[in-house]
Amino acid sequence: YQRRVRGCEALPHTSIYVPTYINHLRSLMDSSQFRSNAHELVDWMANYIETLRSLPVKPDIQPGHIKNQLPLTAPQRGEPFSQIFSDFKSIIVPGMTHWQHPNFFAYFPVGSSEPSILAEMLVATLGPQ
């Protein structure tokens, strides 16, 4: 027999139920796209770590600078990953205070060393709650 769980659907050929939105999210990017995008991100991350010293510690911008570059409303449909990543690089990163910069002497987050970043990737993949 098959029972119904509100807001959930059964995984094929199993009696395991997952929230419907999980399958929807997984349909937005297939494993080939995920792999390609992940490689692009890791390359960017490694380059960021290598060139961090050349960036300004704090951005030379006024309050609202980033907000003014963003649309007033969220898109009705998801955007391609390439567009999201492009916006991240051109809007978000230039407005960041670079906490890991060698000349930043305020807080010292310990969770952004290369091994820690890799560990976070693994944990995010497993999704333990």
mmCIF file of N, CA and C in Angstrom, residues 48-57 98-106 108:
data_model
loop_
_atom_site.group_PDB
_atom_site.id
_atom_site.type_symbol
_atom_site.label_atom_id
_atom_site.label_comp_id
_atom_site.label_asym_id
_atom_site.label_seq_id
_atom_site.Cartn_x
_atom_site.Cartn_y
_atom_site.Cartn_z
ATOM 1 N N TYR A 48 40.604 33.964 -5.494
ATOM 2 C CA TYR A 48 40.326 34.983 -4.473
ATOM 3 C C TYR A 48 41.324 34.873 -3.324
ATOM 4 N N ILE A 49 41.539 33.662 -2.837
ATOM 5 C CA ILE A 49 42.469 33.459 -1.723
ATOM 6 C C ILE A 49 43.883 33.873 -2.130
ATOM 7 N N GLU A 50 44.275 33.526 -3.354
ATOM 8 C CA GLU A 50 45.625 33.857 -3.828
ATOM 9 C C GLU A 50 45.822 35.358 -4.025
ATOM 10 N N THR A 51 44.780 36.081 -4.413
ATOM 11 C CA THR A 51 44.923 37.509 -4.748
ATOM 12 C C THR A 51 44.344 38.441 -3.684
ATOM 13 N N LEU A 52 43.905 37.899 -2.580
ATOM 14 C CA LEU A 52 43.264 38.692 -1.538
ATOM 15 C C LEU A 52 44.107 39.885 -1.114
ATOM 16 N N ARG A 53 45.396 39.687 -0.994
ATOM 17 C CA ARG A 53 46.309 40.748 -0.552
ATOM 18 C C ARG A 53 46.245 41.976 -1.465
ATOM 19 N N SER A 54 45.897 41.780 -2.735
ATOM 20 C CA SER A 54 45.859 42.902 -3.681
ATOM 21 C C SER A 54 44.549 43.692 -3.635
ATOM 22 N N LEU A 55 43.566 43.189 -2.907
ATOM 23 C CA LEU A 55 42.270 43.869 -2.806
ATOM 24 C C LEU A 55 42.292 44.897 -1.677
ATOM 25 N N PRO A 56 41.449 45.938 -1.770
ATOM 26 C CA PRO A 56 41.356 46.856 -0.638
ATOM 27 C C PRO A 56 40.684 46.137 0.529
ATOM 28 N N VAL A 57 41.082 46.479 1.746
ATOM 29 C CA VAL A 57 40.482 45.840 2.912
ATOM 30 C C VAL A 57 38.995 46.164 2.969
ATOM 31 N N HIS A 98 36.898 42.684 3.295
ATOM 32 C CA HIS A 98 37.577 41.395 3.146
ATOM 33 C C HIS A 98 38.207 40.996 4.479
ATOM 34 N N TRP A 99 37.446 40.235 5.245
ATOM 35 C CA TRP A 99 37.817 39.863 6.604
ATOM 36 C C TRP A 99 39.098 39.049 6.675
ATOM 37 N N GLN A 100 39.415 38.336 5.641
ATOM 38 C CA GLN A 100 40.621 37.505 5.658
ATOM 39 C C GLN A 100 41.857 38.247 5.145
ATOM 40 N N HIS A 101 41.680 39.509 4.781
ATOM 41 C CA HIS A 101 42.804 40.314 4.286
ATOM 42 C C HIS A 101 43.861 40.430 5.376
ATOM 43 N N PRO A 102 45.136 40.344 5.014
ATOM 44 C CA PRO A 102 46.191 40.421 6.043
ATOM 45 C C PRO A 102 46.230 41.757 6.785
ATOM 46 N N ASN A 103 45.607 42.802 6.243
ATOM 47 C CA ASN A 103 45.593 44.101 6.916
ATOM 48 C C ASN A 103 44.275 44.393 7.634
ATOM 49 N N PHE A 104 43.417 43.394 7.771
ATOM 50 C CA PHE A 104 42.163 43.566 8.502
ATOM 51 C C PHE A 104 42.391 43.092 9.929
ATOM 52 N N PHE A 105 42.308 44.020 10.884
ATOM 53 C CA PHE A 105 42.686 43.693 12.260
ATOM 54 C C PHE A 105 41.515 43.754 13.239
ATOM 55 N N ALA A 106 40.348 43.385 12.814
ATOM 56 C CA ALA A 106 39.207 43.414 13.724
ATOM 57 C C ALA A 106 38.918 42.003 14.211
ATOM 58 N N PHE A 108 38.744 37.756 13.618
ATOM 59 C CA PHE A 108 39.533 36.742 12.950
ATOM 60 C C PHE A 108 38.721 35.467 12.814
#
